[in-house]
Amino acid sequence: MTHSDRILMGPGPCNPYPEVIEAFSRPVLGHLDPEFIPLLDETGQRLRQAFSTTNPLTFPVSGTGSAGMEAAFVNFIEPGDTVVVGVNGVFGGRMCDVAARSGAEVVRVDAPWGTAIDPEQLLDAHPDPKIIAVVHAETSTGVRNDIAQLGAAKGDALLLIDCVTSLGGIPVELDEWNVDIAYSGTQKCLGVPPGLAPLSVSATGVERIVERPQSWYLDLNMIAKYVTGGSARAYHHTAPISMIYALHAGLGVLLDEGLEASFDRHRSAGEALQRGLVDMGFELFAQEGHRLPELTTVVVPADRLPSGLDEAGVRRRLLDDYGIEIGGGLGEFAGKVWRIGLMGHTARQRNVTLLLGALTEIMATPA
Ligand code: PLP
């Protein structure tokens, strides 16, 4: 089995759309080339559609989703600012680290992994926070945290959300939800390899960018001059040209399909997988009503594993014999859950059927 046969159903990268792979073969232009700039602008416009926003400051940060996370915090925090963070998985925990390193006083609101965070608890956590931050789709647990209620009652706080695993797969409505800062990654439901972090900042957010963020590379004051500078565009750093071609192409596929159609495809694939797993006797990990269709978490059936195989052995057999990658658990759930992605190009019934068939065969393997 070759690498190109792999079906990427882990929580990491999905299989890129064919149009995206083709985009990488386009000749590389200069980052200020008059033919590249319109493509960068159109990428921003396509991102606005995907994020459902009119925010002018919407562009792909150079770097993976984590660069988006850092940009989302460092540009808005001055030492001593209060930041409320919802934590119900690994990535909420990372937000706390990033905010604390920027000098924030972090007020952490924890919910058990596998459950959603109660928006009221986030809103009540502090009387006057600078930022309220939460992960929309927690990739470590397969849980969706609801955003709309936070935006409606946030007062003067900036609302910051992580859309790494949600953008393109489930509705993300930045303007309707009153979100000020949002970032994502390319490798999940956008169907593009890892390497860029779409970011969007509201007009209120732009007014509150600090003068001297604690990062030079991610300083939005300078980057904005390149990405939204019109005829006065100035060099800040060299844009990763081929990645931007790829994102432009991936967003083209998404918008040609239509956002609603993409959400429907993710929903029907996710529901089919979750139904199939339950029919096989597996227990789903994430709270009902908050399950992500694009990332399913399932409890490893320790007492039913084929003899001689532990949970990592089952995943290894899926990879070696069937070319299917799925993910293991993180943190205290390492070895206890599997994480199965159906994101972007990978979110198809065909892959659900293959995985369920492969898992059935492996689980029935005699010692
Ligand atoms: N936030 C969430 C919810 C994620 O799932 C990930 C990665 O999986 C990240 C942030 C970090 O993104 P990256 O690994 O692309 O840096």
Tab-separated table of C-alpha atoms and ligand atoms in Angstrom:
chain	number	residue	atom	x	y	z
A	1	MET	CA	0.000	0.000	0.000
A	2	THR	CA	1.490	3.379	-0.976
A	3	HIS	CA	1.163	6.659	0.850
A	4	SER	CA	-1.129	7.967	-1.862
A	5	ASP	CA	-3.644	5.236	-0.942
A	6	ARG	CA	-3.973	6.506	2.602
A	7	ILE	CA	-7.405	7.499	3.845
A	8	LEU	CA	-6.753	10.184	6.438
A	9	MET	CA	-9.470	9.731	9.059
A	10	GLY	CA	-7.437	10.961	11.994
A	11	PRO	CA	-7.929	14.273	13.759
A	12	GLY	CA	-4.929	15.648	11.830
A	13	PRO	CA	-4.894	16.455	8.132
A	14	CYS	CA	-7.707	15.190	5.905
A	15	ASN	CA	-7.131	14.080	2.312
A	16	PRO	CA	-6.754	17.270	0.245
A	17	TYR	CA	-9.163	17.946	-2.607
A	18	PRO	CA	-7.644	17.049	-6.028
A	19	GLU	CA	-7.971	20.711	-7.100
A	20	VAL	CA	-5.782	21.633	-4.127
A	21	ILE	CA	-3.040	19.176	-5.060
A	22	GLU	CA	-3.083	20.600	-8.572
A	23	ALA	CA	-2.738	24.147	-7.196
A	24	PHE	CA	0.671	23.271	-5.738
A	25	SER	CA	2.049	22.745	-9.237
A	26	ARG	CA	1.335	26.354	-10.315
A	27	PRO	CA	4.408	28.510	-11.012
A	28	VAL	CA	5.516	30.438	-7.939
A	29	LEU	CA	5.009	34.215	-8.233
A	30	GLY	CA	6.555	36.947	-6.100
A	31	HIS	CA	4.581	37.989	-3.031
A	32	LEU	CA	4.112	41.523	-4.444
A	33	ASP	CA	3.601	40.399	-8.049
A	34	PRO	CA	0.624	42.236	-9.565
A	35	GLU	CA	-0.857	38.847	-10.474
A	36	PHE	CA	-0.446	37.382	-7.006
A	37	ILE	CA	-2.046	40.248	-5.055
A	38	PRO	CA	-5.549	39.763	-6.551
A	39	LEU	CA	-5.324	36.067	-5.699
A	40	LEU	CA	-4.447	36.933	-2.099
A	41	ASP	CA	-7.362	39.383	-2.000
A	42	GLU	CA	-9.708	36.780	-3.445
A	43	THR	CA	-8.523	34.278	-0.834
A	44	GLY	CA	-9.487	36.819	1.847
A	45	GLN	CA	-12.873	37.287	0.177
A	46	ARG	CA	-13.444	33.520	0.054
A	47	LEU	CA	-12.471	33.273	3.729
A	48	ARG	CA	-15.038	35.965	4.581
A	49	GLN	CA	-17.696	33.800	2.934
A	50	ALA	CA	-16.539	30.705	4.783
A	51	PHE	CA	-16.511	32.586	8.126
A	52	SER	CA	-19.829	34.365	7.275
A	53	THR	CA	-18.381	37.783	7.967
A	54	THR	CA	-17.700	41.106	6.296
A	55	ASN	CA	-14.604	41.753	8.477
A	56	PRO	CA	-12.016	43.490	6.250
A	57	LEU	CA	-9.170	42.029	8.352
A	58	THR	CA	-9.632	38.428	7.233
A	59	PHE	CA	-6.590	36.618	5.836
A	60	PRO	CA	-4.456	33.476	6.228
A	61	VAL	CA	-1.735	33.814	8.877
A	62	SER	CA	1.522	32.149	7.745
A	63	GLY	CA	1.803	29.110	9.985
A	64	THR	CA	-0.436	26.308	11.192
A	65	GLY	CA	-3.514	26.664	13.408
A	66	SER	CA	-1.298	27.283	16.441
A	67	ALA	CA	0.069	30.431	14.755
A	68	GLY	CA	-3.553	31.552	14.410
A	69	MET	CA	-4.066	30.883	18.124
A	70	GLU	CA	-1.001	32.936	19.064
A	71	ALA	CA	-1.956	35.782	16.729
A	72	ALA	CA	-5.458	35.783	18.221
A	73	PHE	CA	-4.098	36.295	21.747
A	74	VAL	CA	-0.844	38.268	21.485
A	75	ASN	CA	-2.398	41.087	19.488
A	76	PHE	CA	-5.059	41.837	22.108
A	77	ILE	CA	-3.407	41.212	25.476
A	78	GLU	CA	-1.391	43.561	27.631
A	79	PRO	CA	0.166	42.246	30.840
A	80	GLY	CA	-2.434	41.990	33.580
A	81	ASP	CA	-5.489	41.815	31.290
A	82	THR	CA	-8.114	39.299	32.360
A	83	VAL	CA	-8.882	36.521	29.903
A	84	VAL	CA	-11.647	33.980	30.578
A	85	VAL	CA	-10.981	30.643	28.844
A	86	GLY	CA	-13.323	27.666	28.549
A	87	VAL	CA	-11.495	24.364	28.879
A	88	ASN	CA	-13.043	20.999	28.013
A	89	GLY	CA	-10.134	19.467	26.167
A	90	VAL	CA	-6.535	19.891	25.042
A	91	PHE	CA	-7.003	22.956	22.896
A	92	GLY	CA	-8.827	24.988	25.543
A	93	GLY	CA	-5.878	24.153	27.805
A	94	ARG	CA	-3.478	25.440	25.156
A	95	MET	CA	-5.413	28.689	24.930
A	96	CYS	CA	-4.734	29.180	28.666
A	97	ASP	CA	-0.991	28.651	28.093
A	98	VAL	CA	-0.857	31.057	25.182
A	99	ALA	CA	-2.857	33.728	27.030
A	100	ALA	CA	-0.711	33.333	30.173
A	101	ARG	CA	2.524	33.651	28.174
A	102	SER	CA	1.185	36.915	26.774
A	103	GLY	CA	0.893	38.151	30.365
A	104	ALA	CA	-2.835	37.659	30.891
A	105	GLU	CA	-4.485	36.810	34.189
A	106	VAL	CA	-6.282	33.669	33.050
A	107	VAL	CA	-9.649	32.743	34.569
A	108	ARG	CA	-10.197	29.132	33.611
A	109	VAL	CA	-13.686	27.615	33.344
A	110	ASP	CA	-13.417	23.838	33.207
A	111	ALA	CA	-16.007	21.328	32.059
A	112	PRO	CA	-15.478	17.560	32.046
A	113	TRP	CA	-13.910	16.280	28.829
A	114	GLY	CA	-16.628	14.899	26.559
A	115	THR	CA	-19.183	17.508	27.686
A	116	ALA	CA	-19.876	21.008	26.386
A	117	ILE	CA	-19.086	24.196	28.295
A	118	ASP	CA	-22.106	26.013	29.730
A	119	PRO	CA	-22.028	29.539	28.192
A	120	GLU	CA	-23.529	30.993	31.401
A	121	GLN	CA	-20.498	29.808	33.356
A	122	LEU	CA	-18.160	31.564	30.952
A	123	LEU	CA	-20.210	34.753	31.108
A	124	ASP	CA	-20.355	34.673	34.929
A	125	ALA	CA	-16.677	33.836	35.427
A	126	HIS	CA	-15.507	37.461	35.709
A	127	PRO	CA	-17.351	40.819	35.812
A	128	ASP	CA	-15.168	42.587	33.255
A	129	PRO	CA	-12.814	40.374	31.225
A	130	LYS	CA	-10.925	41.746	28.238
A	131	ILE	CA	-11.438	38.515	26.308
A	132	ILE	CA	-13.722	35.490	26.550
A	133	ALA	CA	-12.168	32.596	24.636
A	134	VAL	CA	-13.479	29.163	23.725
A	135	VAL	CA	-12.827	26.373	21.248
A	136	HIS	CA	-15.805	25.934	18.935
A	137	ALA	CA	-15.008	22.336	17.945
A	138	GLU	CA	-12.776	20.575	20.521
A	139	THR	CA	-10.739	18.124	18.462
A	140	SER	CA	-9.521	16.202	21.502
A	141	THR	CA	-13.047	15.191	22.544
A	142	GLY	CA	-15.343	15.615	19.512
A	143	VAL	CA	-17.514	18.168	21.331
A	144	ARG	CA	-19.108	21.354	19.930
A	145	ASN	CA	-19.254	24.345	22.273
A	146	ASP	CA	-22.041	26.798	21.483
A	147	ILE	CA	-21.036	30.354	20.663
A	148	ALA	CA	-24.172	32.426	19.904
A	149	GLN	CA	-25.181	32.969	23.544
A	150	LEU	CA	-21.680	34.234	24.380
A	151	GLY	CA	-21.774	36.823	21.615
A	152	ALA	CA	-25.224	38.028	22.672
A	153	ALA	CA	-24.219	38.662	26.306
A	154	LYS	CA	-20.453	39.356	26.224
A	155	GLY	CA	-20.733	43.082	27.017
A	156	ASP	CA	-17.426	44.884	26.418
A	157	ALA	CA	-15.368	41.710	26.247
A	158	LEU	CA	-13.875	40.547	22.980
A	159	LEU	CA	-15.175	37.114	21.983
A	160	LEU	CA	-12.376	34.889	20.642
A	161	ILE	CA	-13.091	31.478	19.111
A	162	ASP	CA	-11.010	28.614	17.751
A	163	CYS	CA	-12.545	27.331	14.512
A	164	VAL	CA	-9.728	24.965	13.526
A	165	THR	CA	-11.983	21.911	13.335
A	166	SER	CA	-15.265	23.699	12.582
A	167	LEU	CA	-14.643	25.967	9.575
A	168	GLY	CA	-16.224	24.431	6.456
A	169	GLY	CA	-17.636	21.432	8.350
A	170	ILE	CA	-20.327	22.940	10.583
A	171	PRO	CA	-21.874	26.436	10.538
A	172	VAL	CA	-19.541	29.248	11.634
A	173	GLU	CA	-21.360	32.601	11.755
A	174	LEU	CA	-18.909	35.229	12.942
A	175	ASP	CA	-21.108	38.288	12.303
A	176	GLU	CA	-24.364	36.763	13.495
A	177	TRP	CA	-22.698	35.463	16.666
A	178	ASN	CA	-20.898	38.749	17.367
A	179	VAL	CA	-17.447	37.122	17.363
A	180	ASP	CA	-14.460	39.511	17.443
A	181	ILE	CA	-11.508	37.218	16.810
A	182	ALA	CA	-11.556	33.821	15.103
A	183	TYR	CA	-8.855	31.597	13.707
A	184	SER	CA	-8.779	28.272	11.934
A	185	GLY	CA	-6.414	25.866	10.191
A	186	THR	CA	-6.331	24.630	6.628
A	187	GLN	CA	-5.954	20.878	7.173
A	188	LYS	CA	-9.339	19.915	8.586
A	189	CYS	CA	-12.698	20.666	6.936
A	190	LEU	CA	-11.145	22.993	4.313
A	191	GLY	CA	-9.458	20.044	2.590
A	192	VAL	CA	-6.027	21.707	2.272
A	193	PRO	CA	-2.709	20.494	3.750
A	194	PRO	CA	-1.519	22.084	7.010
A	195	GLY	CA	0.367	25.371	6.765
A	196	LEU	CA	-1.953	28.380	7.063
A	197	ALA	CA	-4.233	29.756	9.771
A	198	PRO	CA	-7.224	31.731	8.480
A	199	LEU	CA	-7.855	34.641	10.875
A	200	SER	CA	-10.664	37.177	11.071
A	201	VAL	CA	-10.952	40.239	13.328
A	202	SER	CA	-14.064	42.411	13.760
A	203	ALA	CA	-14.010	46.228	13.549
A	204	THR	CA	-14.205	46.371	17.367
A	205	GLY	CA	-11.335	43.902	17.576
A	206	VAL	CA	-9.215	45.965	15.160
A	207	GLU	CA	-9.694	49.051	17.356
A	208	ARG	CA	-8.360	47.098	20.316
A	209	ILE	CA	-5.187	45.651	18.772
A	210	VAL	CA	-2.408	46.595	21.173
A	211	GLU	CA	0.316	48.942	19.984
A	212	ARG	CA	3.226	46.592	20.558
A	213	PRO	CA	2.171	42.929	20.642
A	214	GLN	CA	4.618	40.504	22.213
A	215	SER	CA	5.443	39.003	18.837
A	216	TRP	CA	7.059	40.681	15.870
A	217	TYR	CA	6.164	38.006	13.316
A	218	LEU	CA	2.477	37.919	14.254
A	219	ASP	CA	2.016	41.675	14.796
A	220	LEU	CA	-1.257	42.481	13.048
A	221	ASN	CA	-0.419	46.203	12.926
A	222	MET	CA	2.311	45.370	10.430
A	223	ILE	CA	0.741	42.371	8.676
A	224	ALA	CA	-2.460	44.319	7.943
A	225	LYS	CA	-0.413	46.723	5.807
A	226	TYR	CA	0.460	43.820	3.527
A	227	VAL	CA	-2.841	41.934	3.470
A	228	THR	CA	-5.242	44.893	3.330
A	229	GLY	CA	-2.912	47.707	2.324
A	230	GLY	CA	-4.317	48.302	-1.187
A	231	SER	CA	-1.817	50.121	-3.399
A	232	ALA	CA	0.370	50.922	-0.357
A	233	ARG	CA	1.089	47.264	0.403
A	234	ALA	CA	4.401	46.804	2.090
A	235	TYR	CA	6.592	43.779	2.609
A	236	HIS	CA	6.392	42.321	6.092
A	237	HIS	CA	7.315	38.688	5.537
A	238	THR	CA	7.290	36.581	2.407
A	239	ALA	CA	3.857	35.047	1.947
A	240	PRO	CA	3.906	31.258	1.487
A	241	ILE	CA	2.747	31.550	-2.121
A	242	SER	CA	2.018	27.883	-2.909
A	243	MET	CA	0.045	27.393	0.304
A	244	ILE	CA	-2.070	30.404	-0.597
A	245	TYR	CA	-2.747	28.927	-4.055
A	246	ALA	CA	-3.796	25.730	-2.275
A	247	LEU	CA	-6.086	27.502	0.189
A	248	HIS	CA	-7.580	29.580	-2.626
A	249	ALA	CA	-8.326	26.346	-4.507
A	250	GLY	CA	-9.729	24.564	-1.428
A	251	LEU	CA	-12.031	27.473	-0.648
A	252	GLY	CA	-13.091	27.436	-4.303
A	253	VAL	CA	-14.147	23.788	-3.955
A	254	LEU	CA	-16.006	24.576	-0.715
A	255	LEU	CA	-17.883	27.550	-2.140
A	256	ASP	CA	-18.675	25.800	-5.429
A	257	GLU	CA	-20.191	22.950	-3.438
A	258	GLY	CA	-21.932	25.524	-1.226
A	259	LEU	CA	-21.508	25.921	2.526
A	260	GLU	CA	-24.863	24.311	3.311
A	261	ALA	CA	-24.119	21.354	1.036
A	262	SER	CA	-20.724	20.906	2.686
A	263	PHE	CA	-22.318	20.976	6.158
A	264	ASP	CA	-24.915	18.425	4.960
A	265	ARG	CA	-22.186	16.147	3.598
A	266	HIS	CA	-20.272	16.309	6.883
A	267	ARG	CA	-23.491	15.763	8.868
A	268	SER	CA	-24.640	12.747	6.897
A	269	ALA	CA	-21.197	11.109	6.906
A	270	GLY	CA	-20.752	11.743	10.648
A	271	GLU	CA	-24.214	10.466	11.509
A	272	ALA	CA	-23.691	7.331	9.413
A	273	LEU	CA	-20.392	6.640	11.175
A	274	GLN	CA	-21.826	7.240	14.640
A	275	ARG	CA	-24.862	5.026	13.884
A	276	GLY	CA	-22.610	2.317	12.489
A	277	LEU	CA	-20.347	2.350	15.538
A	278	VAL	CA	-23.304	2.146	17.929
A	279	ASP	CA	-24.745	-0.734	15.872
A	280	MET	CA	-21.410	-2.516	16.327
A	281	GLY	CA	-21.736	-2.131	20.106
A	282	PHE	CA	-19.312	0.773	20.577
A	283	GLU	CA	-20.007	3.596	23.012
A	284	LEU	CA	-19.684	7.165	21.759
A	285	PHE	CA	-17.674	9.453	24.046
A	286	ALA	CA	-19.023	12.952	23.327
A	287	GLN	CA	-22.190	14.297	24.925
A	288	GLU	CA	-25.287	13.717	22.793
A	289	GLY	CA	-26.548	16.930	21.230
A	290	HIS	CA	-22.989	18.334	21.089
A	291	ARG	CA	-21.334	15.671	18.916
A	292	LEU	CA	-19.279	16.940	16.017
A	293	PRO	CA	-20.066	15.149	12.749
A	294	GLU	CA	-16.516	15.802	11.512
A	295	LEU	CA	-14.759	14.280	14.540
A	296	THR	CA	-16.211	11.253	16.266
A	297	THR	CA	-14.844	10.006	19.567
A	298	VAL	CA	-15.532	6.420	20.550
A	299	VAL	CA	-14.662	4.607	23.759
A	300	VAL	CA	-12.076	1.870	23.186
A	301	PRO	CA	-13.769	-1.430	24.108
A	302	ALA	CA	-10.898	-2.714	26.256
A	303	ASP	CA	-12.693	-5.996	27.062
A	304	ARG	CA	-13.559	-6.746	23.432
A	305	LEU	CA	-10.272	-6.099	21.663
A	306	PRO	CA	-8.994	-9.038	19.598
A	307	SER	CA	-6.545	-10.991	21.712
A	308	GLY	CA	-2.964	-9.904	21.225
A	309	LEU	CA	-3.966	-6.417	20.103
A	310	ASP	CA	-4.143	-3.321	22.266
A	311	GLU	CA	-5.908	-0.191	21.053
A	312	ALA	CA	-2.760	1.099	19.324
A	313	GLY	CA	-2.458	-2.322	17.652
A	314	VAL	CA	-5.941	-1.965	16.197
A	315	ARG	CA	-5.047	1.458	14.785
A	316	ARG	CA	-1.796	0.055	13.418
A	317	ARG	CA	-3.648	-2.767	11.691
A	318	LEU	CA	-6.096	-0.286	10.180
A	319	LEU	CA	-3.139	1.622	8.778
A	320	ASP	CA	-1.020	-1.310	7.634
A	321	ASP	CA	-3.728	-3.562	6.200
A	322	TYR	CA	-6.372	-1.082	5.067
A	323	GLY	CA	-4.471	2.213	4.612
A	324	ILE	CA	-6.830	3.981	7.030
A	325	GLU	CA	-5.496	6.346	9.670
A	326	ILE	CA	-7.535	7.098	12.784
A	327	GLY	CA	-6.336	8.873	15.936
A	328	GLY	CA	-5.860	7.857	19.553
A	329	GLY	CA	-6.938	9.741	22.646
A	330	LEU	CA	-5.051	12.649	24.202
A	331	GLY	CA	-4.184	13.532	27.791
A	332	GLU	CA	-6.006	11.436	30.356
A	333	PHE	CA	-7.936	9.752	27.532
A	334	ALA	CA	-4.807	8.425	25.797
A	335	GLY	CA	-5.473	4.731	25.168
A	336	LYS	CA	-9.140	5.140	26.143
A	337	VAL	CA	-10.754	6.690	23.062
A	338	TRP	CA	-10.319	6.649	19.309
A	339	ARG	CA	-10.802	9.831	17.329
A	340	ILE	CA	-12.161	9.429	13.830
A	341	GLY	CA	-12.194	12.380	11.458
A	342	LEU	CA	-14.515	12.891	8.510
A	343	MET	CA	-13.311	16.253	7.336
A	344	GLY	CA	-13.283	18.093	4.026
A	345	HIS	CA	-12.650	15.739	1.093
A	346	THR	CA	-12.568	12.761	3.505
A	347	ALA	CA	-16.169	13.303	4.700
A	348	ARG	CA	-17.821	10.750	2.403
A	349	GLN	CA	-20.025	7.705	2.870
A	350	ARG	CA	-17.462	5.609	0.977
A	351	ASN	CA	-14.916	6.180	3.759
A	352	VAL	CA	-17.499	5.439	6.464
A	353	THR	CA	-18.287	2.105	4.822
A	354	LEU	CA	-14.608	1.231	4.425
A	355	LEU	CA	-13.761	2.060	8.025
A	356	LEU	CA	-16.730	0.210	9.508
A	357	GLY	CA	-15.942	-2.821	7.322
A	358	ALA	CA	-12.249	-2.776	8.244
A	359	LEU	CA	-12.997	-2.373	11.945
A	360	THR	CA	-15.505	-5.233	11.816
A	361	GLU	CA	-12.877	-7.507	10.243
A	362	ILE	CA	-10.156	-6.514	12.713
A	363	MET	CA	-12.431	-6.905	15.750
A	364	ALA	CA	-13.332	-10.413	14.543
A	365	THR	CA	-9.690	-11.435	14.037
A	366	PRO	CA	-8.912	-14.575	15.996
A	367	ALA	CA	-5.787	-14.561	18.154
B	1	PLP	N1	-6.971	24.181	17.823
B	1	PLP	C1	-7.620	23.034	17.548
B	1	PLP	C2	-9.045	22.887	17.956
B	1	PLP	C3	-6.957	22.002	16.882
B	1	PLP	O1	-7.606	20.864	16.611
B	1	PLP	C4	-5.614	22.169	16.516
B	1	PLP	C5	-4.884	21.080	15.838
B	1	PLP	O2	-5.372	20.006	15.664
B	1	PLP	C6	-4.981	23.373	16.828
B	1	PLP	C7	-5.685	24.361	17.485
B	1	PLP	C8	-3.547	23.602	16.465
B	1	PLP	O3	-3.406	23.605	15.089
B	1	PLP	P1	-2.052	23.149	14.367
B	1	PLP	O4	-1.763	21.759	14.796
B	1	PLP	O5	-2.434	23.262	12.913
B	1	PLP	O6	-1.002	24.113	14.753
